[in-house]
PDB file of C-alpha atoms and ligand atoms in Angstrom:
ATOM      1  CA  MET A   1     207.385  56.498 125.200  1.00  0.00           C
ATOM      2  CA  ILE A   2     205.567  56.658 122.049  1.00  0.00           C
ATOM      3  CA  ALA A   3     203.024  59.356 121.546  1.00  0.00           C
ATOM      4  CA  THR A   4     200.765  59.572 118.529  1.00  0.00           C
ATOM      5  CA  THR A   5     198.562  62.209 117.004  1.00  0.00           C
ATOM      6  CA  ALA A   6     195.391  60.553 114.043  1.00  0.00           C
ATOM      7  CA  THR A   7     196.773  63.200 111.221  1.00  0.00           C
ATOM      8  CA  GLU A   8     198.885  61.397 107.830  1.00  0.00           C
ATOM      9  CA  GLU A   9     200.621  64.591 107.805  1.00  0.00           C
ATOM     10  CA  HIS A  10     203.781  63.220 107.715  1.00  0.00           C
ATOM     11  CA  ALA A  11     202.876  59.641 107.049  1.00  0.00           C
ATOM     12  CA  GLN A  12     204.972  58.651 104.051  1.00  0.00           C
ATOM     13  CA  ARG A  13     203.332  56.924 100.780  1.00  0.00           C
ATOM     14  CA  PRO A  14     203.825  53.198  99.757  1.00  0.00           C
ATOM     15  CA  PRO A  15     206.149  53.510  96.427  1.00  0.00           C
ATOM     16  CA  PRO A  16     205.285  52.179  93.097  1.00  0.00           C
ATOM     17  CA  PRO A  17     205.532  49.365  92.602  1.00  0.00           C
ATOM     18  CA  TYR A  18     204.544  48.321  95.892  1.00  0.00           C
ATOM     19  CA  ARG A  19     205.077  45.128  98.026  1.00  0.00           C
ATOM     20  CA  GLY A  20     203.181  43.833 101.129  1.00  0.00           C
ATOM     21  CA  ARG A  21     203.308  40.999 103.083  1.00  0.00           C
ATOM     22  CA  PHE A  22     200.988  38.756 105.804  1.00  0.00           C
ATOM     23  CA  ALA A  23     203.333  37.468 107.705  1.00  0.00           C
ATOM     24  CA  PRO A  24     201.192  35.284 111.001  1.00  0.00           C
ATOM     25  CA  SER A  25     203.018  33.386 113.647  1.00  0.00           C
ATOM     26  CA  PRO A  26     201.440  29.828 113.738  1.00  0.00           C
ATOM     27  CA  SER A  27     200.866  29.365 117.111  1.00  0.00           C
ATOM     28  CA  GLY A  28     197.322  28.605 116.845  1.00  0.00           C
ATOM     29  CA  PRO A  29     194.440  29.170 113.706  1.00  0.00           C
ATOM     30  CA  LEU A  30     194.303  31.908 111.918  1.00  0.00           C
ATOM     31  CA  HIS A  31     191.528  33.955 114.242  1.00  0.00           C
ATOM     32  CA  PHE A  32     189.550  37.288 113.488  1.00  0.00           C
ATOM     33  CA  GLY A  33     192.369  39.354 114.320  1.00  0.00           C
ATOM     34  CA  SER A  34     194.864  37.922 111.933  1.00  0.00           C
ATOM     35  CA  LEU A  35     192.047  38.333 109.346  1.00  0.00           C
ATOM     36  CA  VAL A  36     191.832  41.523 110.174  1.00  0.00           C
ATOM     37  CA  ALA A  37     194.847  42.225 109.120  1.00  0.00           C
ATOM     38  CA  ALA A  38     195.043  39.913 106.538  1.00  0.00           C
ATOM     39  CA  VAL A  39     192.107  41.394 104.728  1.00  0.00           C
ATOM     40  CA  GLY A  40     193.815  45.353 105.738  1.00  0.00           C
ATOM     41  CA  SER A  41     197.211  44.152 104.113  1.00  0.00           C
ATOM     42  CA  TYR A  42     195.673  42.506 101.108  1.00  0.00           C
ATOM     43  CA  LEU A  43     193.006  45.234 100.114  1.00  0.00           C
ATOM     44  CA  ASP A  44     196.216  47.886 100.592  1.00  0.00           C
ATOM     45  CA  ALA A  45     198.318  45.990  98.499  1.00  0.00           C
ATOM     46  CA  ARG A  46     196.206  44.816  95.640  1.00  0.00           C
ATOM     47  CA  ALA A  47     193.840  48.753  95.357  1.00  0.00           C
ATOM     48  CA  HIS A  48     197.874  50.166  94.672  1.00  0.00           C
ATOM     49  CA  GLY A  49     198.361  47.731  92.253  1.00  0.00           C
ATOM     50  CA  GLY A  50     200.545  46.171  94.603  1.00  0.00           C
ATOM     51  CA  GLN A  51     202.030  41.917  95.237  1.00  0.00           C
ATOM     52  CA  TRP A  52     201.469  40.602  98.685  1.00  0.00           C
ATOM     53  CA  MET A  53     203.402  38.529 100.124  1.00  0.00           C
ATOM     54  CA  LEU A  54     202.794  36.061 102.993  1.00  0.00           C
ATOM     55  CA  ARG A  55     205.671  34.931 105.476  1.00  0.00           C
ATOM     56  CA  ILE A  56     205.065  32.274 107.973  1.00  0.00           C
ATOM     57  CA  GLU A  57     206.820  33.946 111.559  1.00  0.00           C
ATOM     58  CA  ASP A  58     207.990  30.510 113.034  1.00  0.00           C
ATOM     59  CA  VAL A  59     211.031  31.802 114.016  1.00  0.00           C
ATOM     60  CA  ASP A  60     209.981  31.611 117.448  1.00  0.00           C
ATOM     61  CA  GLN A  61     209.574  27.181 118.216  1.00  0.00           C
ATOM     62  CA  PRO A  62     208.752  26.953 121.727  1.00  0.00           C
ATOM     63  CA  ARG A  63     205.483  29.207 120.228  1.00  0.00           C
ATOM     64  CA  THR A  64     205.229  27.335 117.552  1.00  0.00           C
ATOM     65  CA  VAL A  65     202.127  24.755 116.985  1.00  0.00           C
ATOM     66  CA  ALA A  66     202.535  21.869 114.677  1.00  0.00           C
ATOM     67  CA  GLY A  67     199.794  21.210 111.465  1.00  0.00           C
ATOM     68  CA  ALA A  68     198.908  25.450 112.440  1.00  0.00           C
ATOM     69  CA  ALA A  69     200.314  27.019 109.988  1.00  0.00           C
ATOM     70  CA  ASP A  70     199.137  23.997 106.747  1.00  0.00           C
ATOM     71  CA  ASP A  71     195.870  25.457 109.206  1.00  0.00           C
ATOM     72  CA  ILE A  72     195.896  29.353 108.359  1.00  0.00           C
ATOM     73  CA  LEU A  73     197.381  28.545 104.282  1.00  0.00           C
ATOM     74  CA  ARG A  74     195.263  26.346 103.674  1.00  0.00           C
ATOM     75  CA  THR A  75     192.045  28.881 105.799  1.00  0.00           C
ATOM     76  CA  LEU A  76     193.284  31.923 103.454  1.00  0.00           C
ATOM     77  CA  GLU A  77     193.183  29.977 100.458  1.00  0.00           C
ATOM     78  CA  GLY A  78     189.257  29.005 101.306  1.00  0.00           C
ATOM     79  CA  PHE A  79     188.448  33.512 102.409  1.00  0.00           C
ATOM     80  CA  GLY A  80     190.066  33.863  98.191  1.00  0.00           C
ATOM     81  CA  PHE A  81     192.848  35.851  99.435  1.00  0.00           C
ATOM     82  CA  ALA A  82     195.803  34.695  96.039  1.00  0.00           C
ATOM     83  CA  TRP A  83     199.026  35.919  97.117  1.00  0.00           C
ATOM     84  CA  ASP A  84     202.470  36.123  95.175  1.00  0.00           C
ATOM     85  CA  GLY A  85     205.944  34.033  94.632  1.00  0.00           C
ATOM     86  CA  GLU A  86     206.774  31.475  97.058  1.00  0.00           C
ATOM     87  CA  VAL A  87     205.418  31.330 100.668  1.00  0.00           C
ATOM     88  CA  LEU A  88     208.454  32.451 103.317  1.00  0.00           C
ATOM     89  CA  VAL A  89     209.006  30.009 106.210  1.00  0.00           C
ATOM     90  CA  GLN A  90     211.508  31.371 109.184  1.00  0.00           C
ATOM     91  CA  SER A  91     212.092  28.677 110.012  1.00  0.00           C
ATOM     92  CA  ARG A  92     214.684  27.040 106.967  1.00  0.00           C
ATOM     93  CA  ARG A  93     216.197  31.378 106.924  1.00  0.00           C
ATOM     94  CA  LEU A  94     218.376  30.720 109.953  1.00  0.00           C
ATOM     95  CA  ASP A  95     221.537  31.008 108.067  1.00  0.00           C
ATOM     96  CA  LEU A  96     220.545  34.704 107.305  1.00  0.00           C
ATOM     97  CA  TYR A  97     219.308  35.687 110.171  1.00  0.00           C
ATOM     98  CA  HIS A  98     223.255  34.200 112.325  1.00  0.00           C
ATOM     99  CA  ALA A  99     224.854  36.309 108.813  1.00  0.00           C
ATOM    100  CA  ALA A 100     222.585  39.252 110.227  1.00  0.00           C
ATOM    101  CA  LEU A 101     224.740  38.500 113.503  1.00  0.00           C
ATOM    102  CA  VAL A 102     227.538  38.788 112.625  1.00  0.00           C
ATOM    103  CA  ARG A 103     227.315  41.753 110.421  1.00  0.00           C
ATOM    104  CA  LEU A 104     226.843  43.251 113.552  1.00  0.00           C
ATOM    105  CA  GLN A 105     229.266  41.766 115.993  1.00  0.00           C
ATOM    106  CA  LEU A 106     232.192  42.951 113.618  1.00  0.00           C
ATOM    107  CA  GLU A 107     230.840  46.136 113.256  1.00  0.00           C
ATOM    108  CA  GLY A 108     230.392  46.450 117.542  1.00  0.00           C
ATOM    109  CA  GLU A 109     227.049  47.347 117.403  1.00  0.00           C
ATOM    110  CA  VAL A 110     225.917  43.866 118.792  1.00  0.00           C
ATOM    111  CA  TYR A 111     227.805  43.074 122.577  1.00  0.00           C
ATOM    112  CA  PRO A 112     227.424  39.603 125.438  1.00  0.00           C
ATOM    113  CA  CYS A 113     224.883  39.499 127.835  1.00  0.00           C
ATOM    114  CA  ALA A 114     225.092  38.136 131.089  1.00  0.00           C
ATOM    115  CA  CYS A 115     221.876  38.962 132.776  1.00  0.00           C
ATOM    116  CA  SER A 116     219.384  36.592 133.808  1.00  0.00           C
ATOM    117  CA  ARG A 117     215.682  38.325 134.296  1.00  0.00           C
ATOM    118  CA  THR A 118     215.708  38.669 137.858  1.00  0.00           C
ATOM    119  CA  GLU A 119     219.376  39.731 137.662  1.00  0.00           C
ATOM    120  CA  ILE A 120     217.526  42.862 135.663  1.00  0.00           C
ATOM    121  CA  ALA A 121     214.684  42.950 138.216  1.00  0.00           C
ATOM    122  CA  ALA A 122     216.851  43.462 140.927  1.00  0.00           C
ATOM    123  CA  CYS A 123     217.899  46.772 139.022  1.00  0.00           C
ATOM    124  CA  SER A 124     215.022  48.136 139.377  1.00  0.00           C
ATOM    125  CA  PRO A 125     214.433  49.708 136.165  1.00  0.00           C
ATOM    126  CA  PRO A 126     210.953  51.714 134.259  1.00  0.00           C
ATOM    127  CA  ARG A 127     208.955  49.427 132.469  1.00  0.00           C
ATOM    128  CA  SER A 128     209.079  49.420 128.816  1.00  0.00           C
ATOM    129  CA  VAL A 129     207.146  49.919 126.679  1.00  0.00           C
ATOM    130  CA  ASP A 130     206.009  46.611 125.932  1.00  0.00           C
ATOM    131  CA  GLY A 131     205.788  45.819 129.108  1.00  0.00           C
ATOM    132  CA  GLY A 132     208.387  44.480 129.758  1.00  0.00           C
ATOM    133  CA  LEU A 133     212.050  45.945 131.527  1.00  0.00           C
ATOM    134  CA  VAL A 134     213.837  48.719 130.410  1.00  0.00           C
ATOM    135  CA  TYR A 135     217.442  47.094 129.867  1.00  0.00           C
ATOM    136  CA  PRO A 136     219.572  49.080 133.159  1.00  0.00           C
ATOM    137  CA  GLY A 137     222.760  49.134 130.402  1.00  0.00           C
ATOM    138  CA  SER A 138     224.765  46.444 132.565  1.00  0.00           C
ATOM    139  CA  CYS A 139     226.812  43.990 130.268  1.00  0.00           C
ATOM    140  CA  ARG A 140     227.491  47.108 127.654  1.00  0.00           C
ATOM    141  CA  ASN A 141     230.762  47.682 129.067  1.00  0.00           C
ATOM    142  CA  GLY A 142     231.995  43.899 129.080  1.00  0.00           C
ATOM    143  CA  LEU A 143     231.276  41.068 130.810  1.00  0.00           C
ATOM    144  CA  ALA A 144     232.735  41.082 134.532  1.00  0.00           C
ATOM    145  CA  ALA A 145     235.020  38.468 135.412  1.00  0.00           C
ATOM    146  CA  GLY A 146     233.151  34.389 135.199  1.00  0.00           C
ATOM    147  CA  ARG A 147     230.446  35.618 133.878  1.00  0.00           C
ATOM    148  CA  ALA A 148     229.404  33.893 131.055  1.00  0.00           C
ATOM    149  CA  ALA A 149     227.062  35.237 127.709  1.00  0.00           C
ATOM    150  CA  ARG A 150     223.419  34.395 127.786  1.00  0.00           C
ATOM    151  CA  ALA A 151     222.324  36.746 124.369  1.00  0.00           C
ATOM    152  CA  TRP A 152     223.033  39.149 122.394  1.00  0.00           C
ATOM    153  CA  ARG A 153     221.357  43.068 122.256  1.00  0.00           C
ATOM    154  CA  LEU A 154     221.788  45.163 120.003  1.00  0.00           C
ATOM    155  CA  ARG A 155     223.088  49.122 121.249  1.00  0.00           C
ATOM    156  CA  VAL A 156     220.690  51.996 121.151  1.00  0.00           C
ATOM    157  CA  ALA A 157     221.717  55.576 121.726  1.00  0.00           C
ATOM    158  CA  ASP A 158     219.438  58.525 123.939  1.00  0.00           C
ATOM    159  CA  ALA A 159     217.900  59.431 120.149  1.00  0.00           C
ATOM    160  CA  THR A 160     214.219  60.175 119.282  1.00  0.00           C
ATOM    161  CA  ILE A 161     213.034  57.842 116.336  1.00  0.00           C
ATOM    162  CA  THR A 162     210.234  59.449 114.457  1.00  0.00           C
ATOM    163  CA  PHE A 163     208.181  58.390 111.403  1.00  0.00           C
ATOM    164  CA  GLY A 164     204.637  59.250 110.018  1.00  0.00           C
ATOM    165  CA  ASP A 165     202.214  56.189 110.215  1.00  0.00           C
ATOM    166  CA  ARG A 166     199.267  55.544 107.837  1.00  0.00           C
ATOM    167  CA  VAL A 167     197.607  55.101 110.467  1.00  0.00           C
ATOM    168  CA  GLN A 168     197.691  56.614 113.546  1.00  0.00           C
ATOM    169  CA  GLY A 169     199.666  59.505 112.334  1.00  0.00           C
ATOM    170  CA  ASP A 170     202.978  60.904 113.660  1.00  0.00           C
ATOM    171  CA  VAL A 171     204.707  58.612 115.945  1.00  0.00           C
ATOM    172  CA  GLN A 172     207.885  58.739 117.669  1.00  0.00           C
ATOM    173  CA  GLN A 173     209.807  57.117 120.029  1.00  0.00           C
ATOM    174  CA  ASN A 174     213.631  57.172 122.954  1.00  0.00           C
ATOM    175  CA  LEU A 175     214.689  53.753 122.349  1.00  0.00           C
ATOM    176  CA  GLU A 176     216.951  54.202 125.863  1.00  0.00           C
ATOM    177  CA  ARG A 177     213.948  54.681 127.362  1.00  0.00           C
ATOM    178  CA  ALA A 178     211.605  52.732 126.360  1.00  0.00           C
ATOM    179  CA  VAL A 179     213.244  49.880 126.353  1.00  0.00           C
ATOM    180  CA  GLY A 180     217.097  50.579 125.908  1.00  0.00           C
ATOM    181  CA  ASP A 181     219.512  48.022 124.241  1.00  0.00           C
ATOM    182  CA  PHE A 182     217.013  45.171 123.310  1.00  0.00           C
ATOM    183  CA  ILE A 183     217.971  41.615 121.979  1.00  0.00           C
ATOM    184  CA  LEU A 184     218.398  39.992 118.380  1.00  0.00           C
ATOM    185  CA  LEU A 185     219.251  36.546 119.774  1.00  0.00           C
ATOM    186  CA  ARG A 186     218.084  34.934 123.472  1.00  0.00           C
ATOM    187  CA  ALA A 187     218.898  33.145 126.225  1.00  0.00           C
ATOM    188  CA  ASP A 188     217.895  30.314 125.007  1.00  0.00           C
ATOM    189  CA  GLY A 189     219.390  30.212 121.094  1.00  0.00           C
ATOM    190  CA  GLN A 190     216.289  31.739 118.913  1.00  0.00           C
ATOM    191  CA  TYR A 191     216.824  34.447 117.375  1.00  0.00           C
ATOM    192  CA  ALA A 192     214.372  37.338 117.917  1.00  0.00           C
ATOM    193  CA  TYR A 193     211.235  38.445 116.091  1.00  0.00           C
ATOM    194  CA  GLN A 194     212.739  42.064 115.835  1.00  0.00           C
ATOM    195  CA  LEU A 195     215.774  40.638 113.477  1.00  0.00           C
ATOM    196  CA  ALA A 196     214.229  38.368 112.112  1.00  0.00           C
ATOM    197  CA  VAL A 197     211.409  40.191 110.539  1.00  0.00           C
ATOM    198  CA  VAL A 198     213.982  43.418 109.966  1.00  0.00           C
ATOM    199  CA  THR A 199     215.317  40.163 107.911  1.00  0.00           C
ATOM    200  CA  ASP A 200     212.944  39.086 105.601  1.00  0.00           C
ATOM    201  CA  ASP A 201     210.943  41.898 104.770  1.00  0.00           C
ATOM    202  CA  ALA A 202     213.876  43.208 102.989  1.00  0.00           C
ATOM    203  CA  ALA A 203     215.083  40.295 101.547  1.00  0.00           C
ATOM    204  CA  GLN A 204     211.423  40.520 100.437  1.00  0.00           C
ATOM    205  CA  GLY A 205     211.593  43.637  98.884  1.00  0.00           C
ATOM    206  CA  ILE A 206     208.483  44.935 101.433  1.00  0.00           C
ATOM    207  CA  ASN A 207     208.293  48.340 100.676  1.00  0.00           C
ATOM    208  CA  ALA A 208     204.444  48.707 102.621  1.00  0.00           C
ATOM    209  CA  VAL A 209     204.066  47.420 106.216  1.00  0.00           C
ATOM    210  CA  VAL A 210     199.836  46.609 106.955  1.00  0.00           C
ATOM    211  CA  ARG A 211     199.490  45.125 110.251  1.00  0.00           C
ATOM    212  CA  GLY A 212     198.197  45.290 114.084  1.00  0.00           C
ATOM    213  CA  VAL A 213     198.942  48.245 115.796  1.00  0.00           C
ATOM    214  CA  ASP A 214     200.155  45.659 118.659  1.00  0.00           C
ATOM    215  CA  LEU A 215     203.900  45.682 116.817  1.00  0.00           C
ATOM    216  CA  LEU A 216     203.617  50.093 117.093  1.00  0.00           C
ATOM    217  CA  ASP A 217     205.393  49.941 119.469  1.00  0.00           C
ATOM    218  CA  SER A 218     208.007  47.557 117.749  1.00  0.00           C
ATOM    219  CA  THR A 219     208.621  49.844 114.526  1.00  0.00           C
ATOM    220  CA  PRO A 220     211.180  52.324 115.707  1.00  0.00           C
ATOM    221  CA  ARG A 221     213.110  48.973 116.910  1.00  0.00           C
ATOM    222  CA  GLN A 222     212.587  48.307 113.671  1.00  0.00           C
ATOM    223  CA  ILE A 223     214.190  51.456 111.658  1.00  0.00           C
ATOM    224  CA  TRP A 224     216.510  51.369 114.491  1.00  0.00           C
ATOM    225  CA  LEU A 225     217.746  47.797 113.181  1.00  0.00           C
ATOM    226  CA  GLN A 226     217.565  48.770 109.534  1.00  0.00           C
ATOM    227  CA  GLN A 227     219.769  51.547 109.848  1.00  0.00           C
ATOM    228  CA  ARG A 228     221.847  49.494 112.059  1.00  0.00           C
ATOM    229  CA  LEU A 229     221.971  47.159 109.065  1.00  0.00           C
ATOM    230  CA  ALA A 230     221.701  49.857 106.008  1.00  0.00           C
ATOM    231  CA  LEU A 231     218.279  49.144 104.909  1.00  0.00           C
ATOM    232  CA  THR A 232     215.611  50.433 103.575  1.00  0.00           C
ATOM    233  CA  THR A 233     213.217  51.149 105.528  1.00  0.00           C
ATOM    234  CA  PRO A 234     208.883  50.810 103.819  1.00  0.00           C
ATOM    235  CA  THR A 235     206.137  52.742 105.562  1.00  0.00           C
ATOM    236  CA  TYR A 236     204.206  51.825 108.012  1.00  0.00           C
ATOM    237  CA  ALA A 237     200.784  50.830 108.166  1.00  0.00           C
ATOM    238  CA  HIS A 238     199.046  49.962 112.142  1.00  0.00           C
ATOM    239  CA  LEU A 239     195.615  49.114 112.068  1.00  0.00           C
ATOM    240  CA  PRO A 240     193.364  48.734 114.824  1.00  0.00           C
ATOM    241  CA  VAL A 241     193.081  45.343 116.581  1.00  0.00           C
ATOM    242  CA  VAL A 242     191.184  43.389 117.774  1.00  0.00           C
ATOM    243  CA  THR A 243     189.794  42.640 121.961  1.00  0.00           C
ATOM    244  CA  ASN A 244     187.338  40.640 123.669  1.00  0.00           C
ATOM    245  CA  ALA A 245     185.035  42.518 125.970  1.00  0.00           C
ATOM    246  CA  ALA A 246     187.813  42.773 127.777  1.00  0.00           C
ATOM    247  CA  GLY A 247     189.716  44.718 126.042  1.00  0.00           C
ATOM    248  CA  GLU A 248     192.482  42.170 125.562  1.00  0.00           C
ATOM    249  CA  LYS A 249     193.995  41.588 122.249  1.00  0.00           C
ATOM    250  CA  LEU A 250     192.360  38.389 120.265  1.00  0.00           C
ATOM    251  CA  SER A 251     194.913  35.522 120.471  1.00  0.00           C
ATOM    252  CA  LYS A 252     195.949  32.173 121.472  1.00  0.00           C
ATOM    253  CA  GLN A 253     196.140  33.401 124.631  1.00  0.00           C
ATOM    254  CA  THR A 254     192.459  34.876 125.372  1.00  0.00           C
ATOM    255  CA  ARG A 255     191.247  31.530 123.844  1.00  0.00           C
ATOM    256  CA  ALA A 256     190.164  33.401 120.326  1.00  0.00           C
ATOM    257  CA  ALA A 257     187.788  30.990 118.212  1.00  0.00           C
ATOM    258  CA  ALA A 258     189.088  30.000 114.419  1.00  0.00           C
ATOM    259  CA  VAL A 259     187.663  31.719 111.646  1.00  0.00           C
ATOM    260  CA  ASP A 260     184.769  30.139 110.400  1.00  0.00           C
ATOM    261  CA  LEU A 261     185.818  29.421 106.727  1.00  0.00           C
ATOM    262  CA  SER A 262     182.202  28.353 106.268  1.00  0.00           C
ATOM    263  CA  GLY A 263     181.387  32.622 106.808  1.00  0.00           C
ATOM    264  CA  GLY A 264     182.568  33.571 103.391  1.00  0.00           C
ATOM    265  CA  SER A 265     181.956  37.144 102.414  1.00  0.00           C
ATOM    266  CA  ALA A 266     180.440  37.376 105.529  1.00  0.00           C
ATOM    267  CA  VAL A 267     183.443  37.032 107.458  1.00  0.00           C
ATOM    268  CA  LEU A 268     185.029  38.918 105.224  1.00  0.00           C
ATOM    269  CA  SER A 269     182.906  42.192 105.515  1.00  0.00           C
ATOM    270  CA  ALA A 270     183.168  41.959 109.120  1.00  0.00           C
ATOM    271  CA  ALA A 271     186.450  42.264 108.952  1.00  0.00           C
ATOM    272  CA  LEU A 272     186.520  45.327 106.988  1.00  0.00           C
ATOM    273  CA  LYS A 273     183.475  47.085 108.737  1.00  0.00           C
ATOM    274  CA  PHE A 274     185.937  46.196 111.845  1.00  0.00           C
ATOM    275  CA  LEU A 275     188.287  48.844 109.418  1.00  0.00           C
ATOM    276  CA  GLY A 276     185.781  51.448 108.456  1.00  0.00           C
ATOM    277  CA  HIS A 277     184.980  51.077 105.632  1.00  0.00           C
ATOM    278  CA  ALA A 278     180.259  49.248 105.785  1.00  0.00           C
ATOM    279  CA  VAL A 279     179.599  46.616 102.865  1.00  0.00           C
ATOM    280  CA  PRO A 280     176.323  46.621 101.289  1.00  0.00           C
ATOM    281  CA  PRO A 281     174.295  43.519 102.126  1.00  0.00           C
ATOM    282  CA  GLU A 282     174.211  41.792  98.503  1.00  0.00           C
ATOM    283  CA  ILE A 283     178.203  41.748  98.557  1.00  0.00           C
ATOM    284  CA  SER A 284     178.505  40.273 102.352  1.00  0.00           C
ATOM    285  CA  ALA A 285     175.858  37.469 101.324  1.00  0.00           C
ATOM    286  CA  GLY A 286     177.075  37.531  97.974  1.00  0.00           C
ATOM    287  CA  PRO A 287     180.145  35.293  96.972  1.00  0.00           C
ATOM    288  CA  LEU A 288     183.114  35.069  97.021  1.00  0.00           C
ATOM    289  CA  ARG A 289     184.276  35.670  93.937  1.00  0.00           C
ATOM    290  CA  ASP A 290     181.888  39.364  94.144  1.00  0.00           C
ATOM    291  CA  PHE A 291     183.111  40.466  97.228  1.00  0.00           C
ATOM    292  CA  TRP A 292     187.532  41.351  96.787  1.00  0.00           C
ATOM    293  CA  PRO A 293     186.655  43.389  92.898  1.00  0.00           C
ATOM    294  CA  TRP A 294     184.103  45.339  95.221  1.00  0.00           C
ATOM    295  CA  ALA A 295     186.192  45.622  98.628  1.00  0.00           C
ATOM    296  CA  ILE A 296     189.663  46.115  96.884  1.00  0.00           C
ATOM    297  CA  ALA A 297     187.829  49.482  94.518  1.00  0.00           C
ATOM    298  CA  ALA A 298     186.152  50.236  97.933  1.00  0.00           C
ATOM    299  CA  TRP A 299     189.373  50.319 100.158  1.00  0.00           C
ATOM    300  CA  SER A 300     190.814  53.406 101.679  1.00  0.00           C
ATOM    301  CA  ILE A 301     192.856  53.088 104.085  1.00  0.00           C
ATOM    302  CA  GLU A 302     191.605  56.971 105.407  1.00  0.00           C
ATOM    303  CA  ARG A 303     188.564  55.273 106.431  1.00  0.00           C
ATOM    304  CA  VAL A 304     190.467  53.148 109.033  1.00  0.00           C
ATOM    305  CA  PRO A 305     189.969  54.545 112.996  1.00  0.00           C
ATOM    306  CA  ALA A 306     193.492  55.618 114.726  1.00  0.00           C
ATOM    307  CA  LEU A 307     192.412  53.459 117.750  1.00  0.00           C
ATOM    308  CA  ARG A 308     194.653  50.977 119.089  1.00  0.00           C
ATOM    309  CA  GLY A 309     191.714  47.863 120.238  1.00  0.00           C
ATOM    310  CA  VAL A 310     188.448  47.790 118.987  1.00  0.00           C
ATOM    311  CA  CYS A 311     185.614  45.748 120.226  1.00  0.00           C
ATOM    312  CA  PRO A 312     183.834  44.981 117.900  1.00  0.00           C
ATOM    313  CA  TYR A 313     180.603  42.867 119.881  1.00  0.00           C
TER     314      TYR A 313
HETATM  315  N1  LIG B   1     204.233  37.202 113.591  1.00  0.00           N
HETATM  316  C1  LIG B   1     203.273  38.701 113.844  1.00  0.00           C
HETATM  317  C2  LIG B   1     202.295  37.931 114.972  1.00  0.00           C
HETATM  318  O1  LIG B   1     201.303  36.953 113.824  1.00  0.00           O
HETATM  319  C3  LIG B   1     203.288  39.405 112.777  1.00  0.00           C
HETATM  320  C4  LIG B   1     204.743  40.474 112.593  1.00  0.00           C
HETATM  321  C5  LIG B   1     204.861  41.518 111.328  1.00  0.00           C
HETATM  322  O2  LIG B   1     203.819  41.562 110.899  1.00  0.00           O
HETATM  323  O3  LIG B   1     205.431  42.113 111.630  1.00  0.00           O
HETATM  324  O4  LIG B   1     201.886  38.978 115.261  1.00  0.00           O
END
């Protein structure tokens, strides 16, 4: 299980030169919840004099909606976000994920797994930290005779991963108890998000990750994977996520509305207010060219509430 304390005592500081990123999944238009992550990651990067990269996370092809990536980029541009370098698109980088998987295969860190979801459920394993099931390790010591590989899993150990989150405080997770050996190549042939995000954060030289707290439980898996691939671990800051009145995270599944570009500084100010920063009326009612310099100067990650979900309504 994950334990967090709202202290920053052990939180690492992003090392200079700071390089952050925003990595939306194009499963729908940019909604207020993703705008909050964009604003938080952008301001933290710029307040550190750092770079801010963009990455379209369309590795999960079945969840990708045609036209959504362009729509997200247009919306970010319309709000006045300025990113550095090329926009990286995961669906064009499958060779890199393949190379990382091959390396792990050669080192014996991953193994083929024949289990279906129904078979795993039949073992009645405990619930995993992300609402699935802890993998019981059935294929860990080799496939039983007559069984065919469906997916590839990364071995984990009975070890506790700990890190100091810049917003949520100290985090600990025992991977074996929280998730078990986890999938890197899915039965449908798609590379898992965990493999793609770790490969790309390293390839883009990202040393400061600022994103929604819904990914906090994934972070120990990413750190474990970074260690297996001899990659540097960035600093992490997990922002509270926007929920609806029922406490559900805003997402395409909960029918979150697209942010309205015509709202300009007022919409950005609402995102910043959600992150614990009061915005003066002349800024929230003013032009975008006044909003950004004010917000970069005002940004302080210490003001962001160390909460998981907040309903702004
Ligand atoms: N693509 C993920 C999302 O849109 C974010 C992944 C990340 O920031 O690591 O929720």
